[in-house]
Amino acid sequence: MALVVGALIAATQLQAQINNSKLNTGSAEGGVLGALADAGNSMVTEQLVTIQQGSPVTKNGVTVTPTTVGPDLYWIVAISDLKAMNYLPSSWNITKSTINNAPYALSFKRSPTGCAPVNCSIDGSVVLTGSINDTGATGQYDSVVVGAILNKLGVRGGVSLPQSPGTITGYGNSWSIPNPVGGTPPGVAAAYFGTTSGTNSQFVRIQDSRNPDLQGPLSVAGNISTPAGIAGNTINATTSVTAGGAVTGATFKSANNCFQVDASGRVGTSCFSPTDMPAGWSGGVSTGDVYSHSNIGVGTGGAISASLKSDGAIRGAAGDFMVANNGVIGLNAKGTSGAACSSSTGNVGALTVDSSGTLLNCVGGVWRPVGGRQQKQTFYIASDGAVVPSPGCPSTASAQIVVVPSTIYVNPTAAISYTGPGSGPWTINIRDGSNAPVPGATAQVETYCAYS
C-alpha cells in the first residue's frame, strides 16, 4: 500500500511539473504573438490613410503591396519586412514557434468589404500556422499550452476549437478569422490587431464614422460641445456632468445658490449660506427642515453622545435619557435619594430616577423623592390581632409603621403595640395589663416607605 501511495504522489508531482512547464511555454508563446501583433498594429496606425486607400505601404525602402484574395485586398507582411521597416527591433530573430516549429503569418485587410476608404477599419492577425498538439494524446490539441497563450494575449487572443476548427475565434466571440492552416485542425492560435482592436479604438480619426465632423466643436457622442469652454476652465452642460473620479474645487454651488459647498467642507441647502451659523457654531450644514429616513446620531471620535432614532426615541449618552415615540418619558437610573446632586448630575429642579424607578428631584443640592420622603402612605383602622401588610417598599427605601389609639376606654393598664419583622407585615396588639384584648378598642395604623 505504501508503495502505491508513493507512486501516486510521485505521479501527481510529475504531472504538476509538466503542467507548470506547459504554462510557461504557452505564456512565452503568447508573448511572441503579442509582440508581432503590436508590430503589425504600429504599421497599421502609422500607415492608416495609405492602407484605407488600398495602396502599397512603403518605409525605409521596403514596400508591401496588397494582394487580392476574393473580394478583399490583403497586405501580407513578412517578419523581415517588419524589421526593415523598424516595426520590430533589429535584434528580433524569431520566425518560427519553439512549440511546433511552425512559422508565423501576419496579414491585414480593410473592413467591411467594399467600404469607402475613409470609413474603412483595418482587421489584422498573426497566426501560428500549425496546431499546438498534446504530445500525450494523439489528435488532441494541448489545452494547457493554448490556455496560457490566450491568458497572455487577453481579448486579442484566439484559437480554432474542435467544434468549429475552420474558424479561429477570439475571446467571447469578439472577432473571428478563417483558419488558414491546411486541414483546418483545432489548436491553431492567433493574435488580433487593427483599428477596431482595444489598442486603437480609443483614437479619433479625421472623418471618423463615430464622429464625422471635427471642423466645428468636438462632439464625440455629444459629451463635449464647447472646446473653448474647456480651454477657458469652464464646462457648460445642459444635462449632466459625470465624473469617474474626484471633482475638486474651492466652492460648489447650484445655479441659484440654493445648494453650496465651501472650501471648509460646510454645506448650505434650501438657499441658506454655508456660513449662516450662530456665534460659537462652526457648523457643518446650514439648512431648513431636516428629514431623515433613518437614525440621527451626534458625538465625536466615532462615539454616539445622543441619538434620535427613526422610531421617535431620543437617547443620551449610554442611554441615560429616552423619550419614546408614544409620548412616554423613560429615565434610566442616575440618582440615589439623599445623595448630593451637583452640576454634573443635575441642577435645582432636575429630575432623575433611582434604581427602583422612583422619580427624584434635585432639592437643595440633594436628590429627594418627588412627593416627599414618605411614599406609598396607607392608613388602616385595626383592632387587636389585626395584621397590617407591608407597604412593599423598593430596596432604596425602608418600610415604616405608625400606630396611634383611635377608640379606647380608660384602662390604665392598657397598651398598644405591634409585632412582626421590620419590613412587615405587622400584628397589632391592644392589650390590658393582664395581656387580655381590650374590648372595642381600635387603633389608627399608618404604613409608608421612608427615603433618605
C-alpha positions as a printed NumPy array, in Angstrom:
array([[  0.   ,   0.   ,   0.   ],
       [  2.793,   2.431,   0.895],
       [  4.397,   1.784,  -2.487],
       [  1.09 ,   2.501,  -4.268],
       [  0.558,   5.755,  -2.354],
       [  4.143,   6.819,  -3.02 ],
       [  3.718,   6.104,  -6.708],
       [  0.516,   8.141,  -6.836],
       [  2.205,  11.081,  -5.115],
       [  5.161,  10.894,  -7.469],
       [  2.844,  10.753, -10.484],
       [  0.884,  13.754,  -9.221],
       [  4.049,  15.753,  -8.667],
       [  5.335,  14.829, -12.118],
       [  2.053,  15.901, -13.743],
       [  2.175,  19.207, -11.856],
       [  5.712,  19.804, -13.13 ],
       [  4.602,  19.008, -16.688],
       [  1.628,  21.378, -16.448],
       [  3.804,  24.125, -14.987],
       [  6.257,  23.71 , -17.857],
       [  3.374,  23.898, -20.347],
       [  2.051,  27.073, -18.731],
       [  5.459,  28.708, -19.024],
       [  5.753,  27.595, -22.653],
       [  2.292,  28.935, -23.501],
       [  2.923,  32.257, -21.778],
       [  6.183,  32.701, -23.705],
       [  4.433,  31.863, -26.983],
       [  1.688,  34.365, -26.158],
       [  4.383,  36.98 , -25.634],
       [  5.799,  36.332, -29.114],
       [  2.362,  36.52 , -30.759],
       [  1.605,  39.706, -28.82 ],
       [  4.868,  41.368, -29.861],
       [  4.234,  40.544, -33.533],
       [  0.651,  41.845, -33.235],
       [  1.977,  45.068, -31.689],
       [  4.361,  45.467, -34.629],
       [  1.51 ,  44.962, -37.094],
       [ -0.618,  47.397, -35.145],
       [  2.137,  50.042, -35.284],
       [  2.331,  49.597, -39.042],
       [ -1.445,  49.979, -39.447],
       [ -1.57 ,  53.039, -37.184],
       [  1.283,  54.804, -38.974],
       [  0.131,  53.899, -42.498],
       [ -3.632,  54.051, -41.913],
       [ -4.595,  56.519, -44.674],
       [ -2.454,  54.673, -47.234],
       [ -3.996,  51.336, -46.282],
       [ -7.535,  52.779, -46.376],
       [ -6.827,  53.916, -49.947],
       [ -5.766,  50.359, -50.853],
       [ -2.234,  51.447, -51.761],
       [  1.142,  49.749, -51.184],
       [  2.878,  50.623, -47.922],
       [  6.473,  51.856, -48.192],
       [  9.012,  52.658, -45.484],
       [ 12.824,  52.538, -45.325],
       [ 12.914,  51.38 , -48.956],
       [ 10.694,  48.365, -48.233],
       [  7.291,  48.115, -49.948],
       [  4.426,  45.804, -49.012],
       [  1.923,  45.544, -51.866],
       [ -1.635,  44.335, -51.223],
       [ -2.834,  41.113, -52.819],
       [ -6.396,  40.433, -53.968],
       [ -7.948,  37.447, -52.186],
       [-11.593,  37.03 , -53.181],
       [-13.339,  40.408, -52.773],
       [-10.706,  41.827, -50.418],
       [ -7.193,  43.255, -50.528],
       [ -4.733,  41.632, -48.109],
       [ -1.385,  43.073, -47.041],
       [  0.797,  40.036, -46.253],
       [  3.811,  41.171, -44.237],
       [  6.961,  39.116, -43.626],
       [  8.787,  39.334, -40.317],
       [ 11.864,  40.519, -42.202],
       [  9.784,  43.41 , -43.6  ],
       [  8.648,  44.387, -40.095],
       [ 12.296,  44.519, -39.003],
       [ 13.432,  46.503, -42.045],
       [ 10.59 ,  48.99 , -41.599],
       [ 11.513,  49.406, -37.897],
       [  8.249,  47.949, -36.58 ],
       [ 10.3  ,  45.198, -34.907],
       [ 13.69 ,  45.684, -33.239],
       [ 16.672,  44.82 , -35.403],
       [ 17.642,  42.124, -32.898],
       [ 14.413,  40.197, -33.485],
       [ 15.212,  36.715, -34.806],
       [ 12.081,  34.675, -34.078],
       [ 10.399,  33.431, -37.24 ],
       [  9.096,  30.04 , -36.063],
       [  7.482,  28.761, -32.9  ],
       [  9.529,  26.731, -30.441],
       [  6.397,  24.65 , -29.75 ],
       [  5.765,  23.105, -33.173],
       [  8.362,  24.777, -35.439],
       [  5.525,  26.385, -37.416],
       [  6.154,  29.84 , -38.953],
       [  4.153,  32.962, -38.12 ],
       [  1.904,  34.574, -40.754],
       [  0.956,  38.261, -40.421],
       [ -1.623,  39.977, -42.628],
       [ -4.351,  42.596, -42.548],
       [ -7.241,  43.823, -44.693],
       [ -9.819,  46.577, -44.908],
       [-13.229,  46.058, -43.301],
       [-16.055,  45.852, -44.135],
       [-15.736,  44.559, -47.675],
       [-16.337,  47.336, -50.207],
       [-16.046,  50.135, -47.648],
       [-15.411,  53.725, -48.706],
       [-11.752,  54.468, -47.847],
       [-12.452,  56.997, -45.08 ],
       [-14.907,  54.581, -43.438],
       [-12.657,  51.52 , -43.571],
       [-11.451,  49.831, -40.428],
       [ -8.426,  47.556, -40.558],
       [ -8.531,  43.954, -39.318],
       [ -5.233,  42.118, -38.891],
       [ -3.928,  38.924, -37.355],
       [ -0.774,  36.989, -36.555],
       [ -1.341,  33.246, -36.957],
       [  0.899,  30.457, -35.695],
       [  0.493,  28.26 , -38.778],
       [  0.457,  24.912, -37.038],
       [ -1.704,  23.148, -34.49 ],
       [ -0.446,  23.017, -30.899],
       [ -0.907,  19.325, -30.229],
       [ -0.895,  17.481, -26.928],
       [  2.057,  15.096, -27.11 ],
       [  0.356,  12.774, -24.645],
       [ -2.967,  12.494, -26.512],
       [ -2.917,  11.784, -30.251],
       [ -5.168,  14.037, -32.307],
       [ -5.926,  16.473, -29.493],
       [ -4.657,  19.997, -29.089],
       [ -2.828,  20.913, -25.891],
       [ -5.43 ,  22.894, -23.928],
       [ -2.95 ,  23.787, -21.162],
       [ -0.494,  25.467, -23.547],
       [ -3.279,  27.101, -25.58 ],
       [ -4.953,  28.362, -22.404],
       [ -1.705,  30.002, -21.285],
       [ -1.356,  31.673, -24.714],
       [ -4.89 ,  33.069, -24.554],
       [ -4.377,  34.213, -20.981],
       [ -1.254,  36.116, -22.039],
       [ -2.953,  37.752, -25.033],
       [ -6.239,  38.585, -23.318],
       [ -9.033,  39.756, -25.612],
       [ -6.628,  39.775, -28.584],
       [ -6.071,  36.021, -28.361],
       [ -7.977,  33.408, -30.371],
       [ -7.864,  29.689, -31.225],
       [ -9.559,  27.174, -33.515],
       [-11.739,  24.882, -31.406],
       [-12.703,  21.23 , -32.091],
       [-16.383,  22.118, -32.57 ],
       [-15.541,  24.702, -35.284],
       [-11.935,  24.089, -36.387],
       [-12.4  ,  26.033, -39.619],
       [-12.578,  29.312, -37.688],
       [-10.17 ,  30.964, -35.279],
       [-12.39 ,  32.648, -32.703],
       [-11.42 ,  35.434, -30.314],
       [-12.35 ,  35.816, -26.657],
       [-16.116,  35.995, -26.187],
       [-16.613,  35.719, -29.982],
       [-15.345,  39.309, -30.214],
       [-13.587,  38.53 , -33.502],
       [-13.001,  35.62 , -35.889],
       [-10.977,  34.76 , -38.998],
       [-10.836,  31.657, -41.216],
       [ -8.317,  29.025, -40.128],
       [ -5.581,  29.293, -42.808],
       [ -3.797,  26.061, -41.851],
       [ -4.297,  23.151, -44.225],
       [ -6.837,  20.644, -42.962],
       [ -8.177,  23.306, -40.533],
       [ -7.011,  21.487, -37.396],
       [ -8.08 ,  22.591, -33.91 ],
       [ -5.495,  24.224, -31.676],
       [ -4.292,  26.91 , -34.111],
       [ -3.562,  30.08 , -32.111],
       [ -3.624,  33.677, -33.337],
       [ -3.452,  37.268, -32.118],
       [ -5.717,  40.013, -33.478],
       [ -4.776,  43.635, -34.187],
       [ -6.204,  46.551, -36.133],
       [ -8.123,  49.802, -35.799],
       [-11.076,  48.041, -34.144],
       [ -8.866,  46.333, -31.553],
       [ -8.595,  47.615, -27.994],
       [ -5.259,  49.289, -28.755],
       [ -6.651,  51.631, -31.439],
       [-10.363,  52.074, -30.831],
       [ -9.694,  54.993, -28.474],
       [ -8.29 ,  57.154, -31.292],
       [-10.48 ,  59.689, -33.106],
       [ -9.571,  59.892, -36.791],
       [-10.342,  62.517, -39.425],
       [-13.958,  61.982, -40.557],
       [-14.227,  59.073, -38.159],
       [-17.579,  57.333, -38.655],
       [-18.117,  57.58 , -34.91 ],
       [-17.616,  61.371, -35.076],
       [-17.865,  62.508, -38.7  ],
       [-17.312,  66.232, -38.222],
       [-14.223,  67.589, -36.472],
       [-14.281,  71.002, -38.175],
       [-16.507,  72.567, -35.524],
       [-16.98 ,  71.894, -31.793],
       [-15.626,  68.491, -30.811],
       [-18.676,  66.322, -30.256],
       [-17.814,  62.7  , -29.542],
       [-21.201,  61.107, -28.873],
       [-22.372,  64.546, -27.727],
       [-20.391,  64.522, -24.499],
       [-18.216,  67.577, -25.227],
       [-19.807,  70.529, -27.009],
       [-17.53 ,  73.518, -26.324],
       [-13.784,  73.023, -26.539],
       [-13.345,  76.766, -25.924],
       [-15.099,  76.337, -22.597],
       [-12.635,  73.679, -21.551],
       [ -9.706,  75.872, -22.572],
       [-11.268,  78.691, -20.571],
       [-11.525,  76.497, -17.454],
       [-15.303,  76.366, -17.762],
       [-17.547,  73.413, -18.579],
       [-21.115,  74.219, -19.648],
       [-23.555,  71.325, -19.814],
       [-27.291,  71.429, -20.448],
       [-27.806,  67.979, -18.918],
       [-25.371,  66.097, -16.685],
       [-21.657,  66.091, -15.943],
       [-20.473,  62.645, -14.864],
       [-17.075,  62.057, -13.276],
       [-15.464,  58.685, -12.782],
       [-13.021,  60.127, -10.247],
       [-12.822,  63.113,  -7.912],
       [-14.331,  66.51 ,  -8.694],
       [-12.297,  69.18 ,  -6.9  ],
       [-12.723,  72.896,  -6.401],
       [-12.932,  75.643,  -3.797],
       [-16.711,  76.104,  -3.922],
       [-19.517,  74.025,  -5.424],
       [-22.927,  75.58 ,  -5.927],
       [-26.129,  75.237,  -7.909],
       [-27.116,  77.888, -10.415],
       [-29.47 ,  79.58 ,  -7.944],
       [-27.062,  79.165,  -4.99 ],
       [-29.64 ,  77.003,  -3.197],
       [-27.005,  74.323,  -2.758],
       [-23.435,  75.28 ,  -1.845],
       [-20.327,  73.536,  -0.51 ],
       [-17.494,  75.831,   0.555],
       [-13.767,  75.133,   0.801],
       [-14.005,  74.262,   4.516],
       [-16.481,  71.487,   3.787],
       [-19.56 ,  73.275,   5.12 ],
       [-22.809,  72.707,   3.236],
       [-25.696,  75.089,   2.658],
       [-29.021,  73.814,   1.304],
       [-32.526,  75.231,   0.811],
       [-30.884,  78.511,  -0.31 ],
       [-29.102,  79.029,   3.03 ],
       [-25.437,  80.068,   3.032],
       [-22.893,  77.586,   4.444],
       [-21.605,  80.405,   6.661],
       [-25.035,  81.312,   8.064],
       [-24.31 ,  79.935,  11.55 ],
       [-24.877,  81.365,  15.057],
       [-21.888,  82.605,  17.033],
       [-19.87 ,  79.773,  18.514],
       [-21.073,  77.217,  15.972],
       [-18.571,  76.192,  13.322],
       [-21.324,  74.131,  11.778],
       [-21.367,  71.586,   9.002],
       [-24.796,  72.015,   7.438],
       [-26.924,  75.14 ,   7.189],
       [-30.402,  74.271,   6.016],
       [-34.124,  74.483,   6.703],
       [-36.175,  71.45 ,   7.634],
       [-34.285,  68.186,   8.103],
       [-35.936,  64.857,   7.347],
       [-34.08 ,  61.605,   7.888],
       [-35.275,  58.206,   6.692],
       [-33.155,  56.522,   9.356],
       [-31.433,  57.431,  12.628],
       [-29.519,  60.605,  13.525],
       [-26.555,  60.466,  15.891],
       [-24.244,  63.126,  17.311],
       [-20.894,  62.733,  19.026],
       [-17.155,  62.883,  18.435],
       [-14.449,  60.37 ,  17.629],
       [-16.923,  57.853,  16.262],
       [-18.829,  57.669,  19.577],
       [-22.538,  58.468,  19.93 ],
       [-23.328,  61.089,  22.583],
       [-27.007,  61.395,  21.706],
       [-29.283,  59.974,  19.061],
       [-32.689,  60.473,  17.522],
       [-33.981,  57.102,  16.367],
       [-36.315,  56.589,  13.438],
       [-38.923,  55.168,  15.855],
       [-39.06 ,  58.568,  17.606],
       [-36.913,  57.722,  20.633],
       [-34.333,  60.226,  21.88 ],
       [-31.371,  58.815,  23.778],
       [-28.477,  60.493,  25.525],
       [-25.028,  59.078,  26.251],
       [-25.175,  55.437,  27.396],
       [-28.972,  55.633,  27.057],
       [-29.405,  57.76 ,  30.207],
       [-32.332,  59.705,  28.733],
       [-35.081,  58.493,  26.445],
       [-38.347,  59.823,  25.064],
       [-40.402,  57.124,  23.363],
       [-42.469,  57.925,  20.309],
       [-45.763,  57.246,  22.128],
       [-45.161,  60.156,  24.5  ],
       [-43.902,  58.097,  27.444],
       [-40.785,  59.536,  29.076],
       [-38.341,  56.995,  30.447],
       [-35.292,  57.818,  32.578],
       [-32.53 ,  55.393,  33.401],
       [-31.258,  55.253,  36.998],
       [-28.869,  58.071,  37.783],
       [-29.541,  59.242,  41.345],
       [-29.958,  57.981,  44.907],
       [-32.319,  59.552,  47.392],
       [-30.31 ,  61.554,  49.924],
       [-27.232,  61.729,  47.714],
       [-25.846,  65.051,  46.568],
       [-26.869,  66.422,  43.196],
       [-24.413,  68.839,  41.605],
       [-23.872,  70.408,  38.218],
       [-22.584,  67.08 ,  36.934],
       [-25.715,  65.125,  37.896],
       [-28.417,  67.767,  37.816],
       [-29.234,  71.27 ,  38.962],
       [-32.082,  72.532,  41.12 ],
       [-35.291,  71.267,  39.58 ],
       [-33.58 ,  68.463,  37.689],
       [-35.322,  65.099,  37.542],
       [-33.962,  61.567,  37.51 ],
       [-34.849,  58.141,  38.888],
       [-33.217,  55.748,  41.299],
       [-32.592,  52.083,  40.668],
       [-36.179,  51.217,  41.665],
       [-37.679,  53.718,  39.242],
       [-38.717,  56.241,  41.899],
       [-38.756,  59.75 ,  40.464],
       [-36.244,  62.024,  42.214],
       [-35.994,  65.802,  42.27 ],
       [-32.851,  67.839,  42.989],
       [-33.778,  69.984,  46.023],
       [-31.201,  71.974,  47.952],
       [-28.34 ,  70.024,  46.443],
       [-29.824,  66.649,  47.473],
       [-31.842,  64.138,  45.485],
       [-35.305,  63.814,  47.082],
       [-38.293,  61.74 ,  46.012],
       [-40.894,  63.769,  44.185],
       [-43.845,  63.979,  46.608],
       [-41.705,  63.849,  49.751],
       [-39.522,  61.415,  51.632],
       [-42.56 ,  59.381,  52.697],
       [-44.118,  57.446,  49.841],
       [-46.88 ,  54.864,  49.468],
       [-48.666,  56.005,  52.635],
       [-51.561,  53.713,  53.6  ],
       [-53.954,  54.054,  56.596],
       [-55.833,  51.325,  58.45 ],
       [-58.231,  51.081,  61.457],
       [-57.121,  47.957,  63.297],
       [-58.337,  46.045,  66.362],
       [-56.353,  43.627,  68.474],
       [-54.848,  40.807,  66.395],
       [-55.28 ,  42.569,  63.062],
       [-52.464,  42.028,  60.559],
       [-51.294,  45.096,  58.644],
       [-49.462,  44.374,  55.35 ],
       [-46.09 ,  45.809,  54.376],
       [-46.245,  48.816,  52.035],
       [-43.934,  46.945,  49.623],
       [-41.006,  49.331,  49.524],
       [-38.226,  49.194,  46.945],
       [-34.674,  48.477,  48.01 ],
       [-33.949,  52.202,  48.073],
       [-36.465,  52.84 ,  50.896],
       [-37.367,  51.291,  54.275],
       [-40.84 ,  50.194,  55.427],
       [-42.247,  52.147,  58.398],
       [-45.358,  51.79 ,  60.613],
       [-47.028,  54.255,  62.976],
       [-49.783,  53.094,  65.402],
       [-51.894,  55.558,  67.451],
       [-55.047,  54.997,  69.555],
       [-58.314,  55.52 ,  67.809],
       [-61.086,  54.239,  70.118],
       [-60.302,  53.002,  73.646],
       [-61.852,  53.129,  77.125],
       [-59.896,  54.321,  80.123],
       [-57.81 ,  51.488,  81.387],
       [-54.56 ,  52.499,  82.997],
       [-53.118,  49.099,  82.275],
       [-53.942,  49.088,  78.547],
       [-51.127,  49.275,  75.959],
       [-50.943,  49.369,  72.164],
       [-48.082,  47.658,  70.307],
       [-47.281,  45.663,  67.189],
       [-45.12 ,  42.688,  66.383],
       [-43.531,  41.461,  63.174],
       [-40.378,  41.89 ,  61.042],
       [-39.035,  45.357,  60.36 ],
       [-40.398,  45.404,  56.803],
       [-43.822,  43.976,  57.788],
       [-46.375,  42.58 ,  57.846],
       [-47.208,  43.525,  61.446],
       [-49.7  ,  42.194,  64.001],
       [-51.485,  44.894,  66.035],
       [-51.791,  44.292,  69.815],
       [-54.267,  46.263,  72.025],
       [-53.999,  44.575,  75.447],
       [-54.548,  45.403,  79.099],
       [-52.162,  44.759,  81.961],
       [-53.139,  41.104,  82.078],
       [-52.437,  40.771,  78.346],
       [-56.108,  40.411,  77.526],
       [-57.567,  42.14 ,  74.438],
       [-59.273,  45.422,  75.245],
       [-62.872,  45.041,  74.083],
       [-63.998,  47.523,  71.402],
       [-60.649,  49.245,  71.261],
       [-59.159,  50.213,  67.869],
       [-56.016,  51.891,  66.655],
       [-55.18 ,  54.001,  63.578],
       [-52.263,  52.487,  61.667],
       [-50.166,  54.233,  59.013],
       [-47.599,  52.437,  56.842],
       [-45.221,  54.11 ,  54.364],
       [-41.878,  53.849,  52.603],
       [-39.228,  56.153,  54.015],
       [-36.469,  57.556,  51.806],
       [-33.268,  59.186,  52.962]])
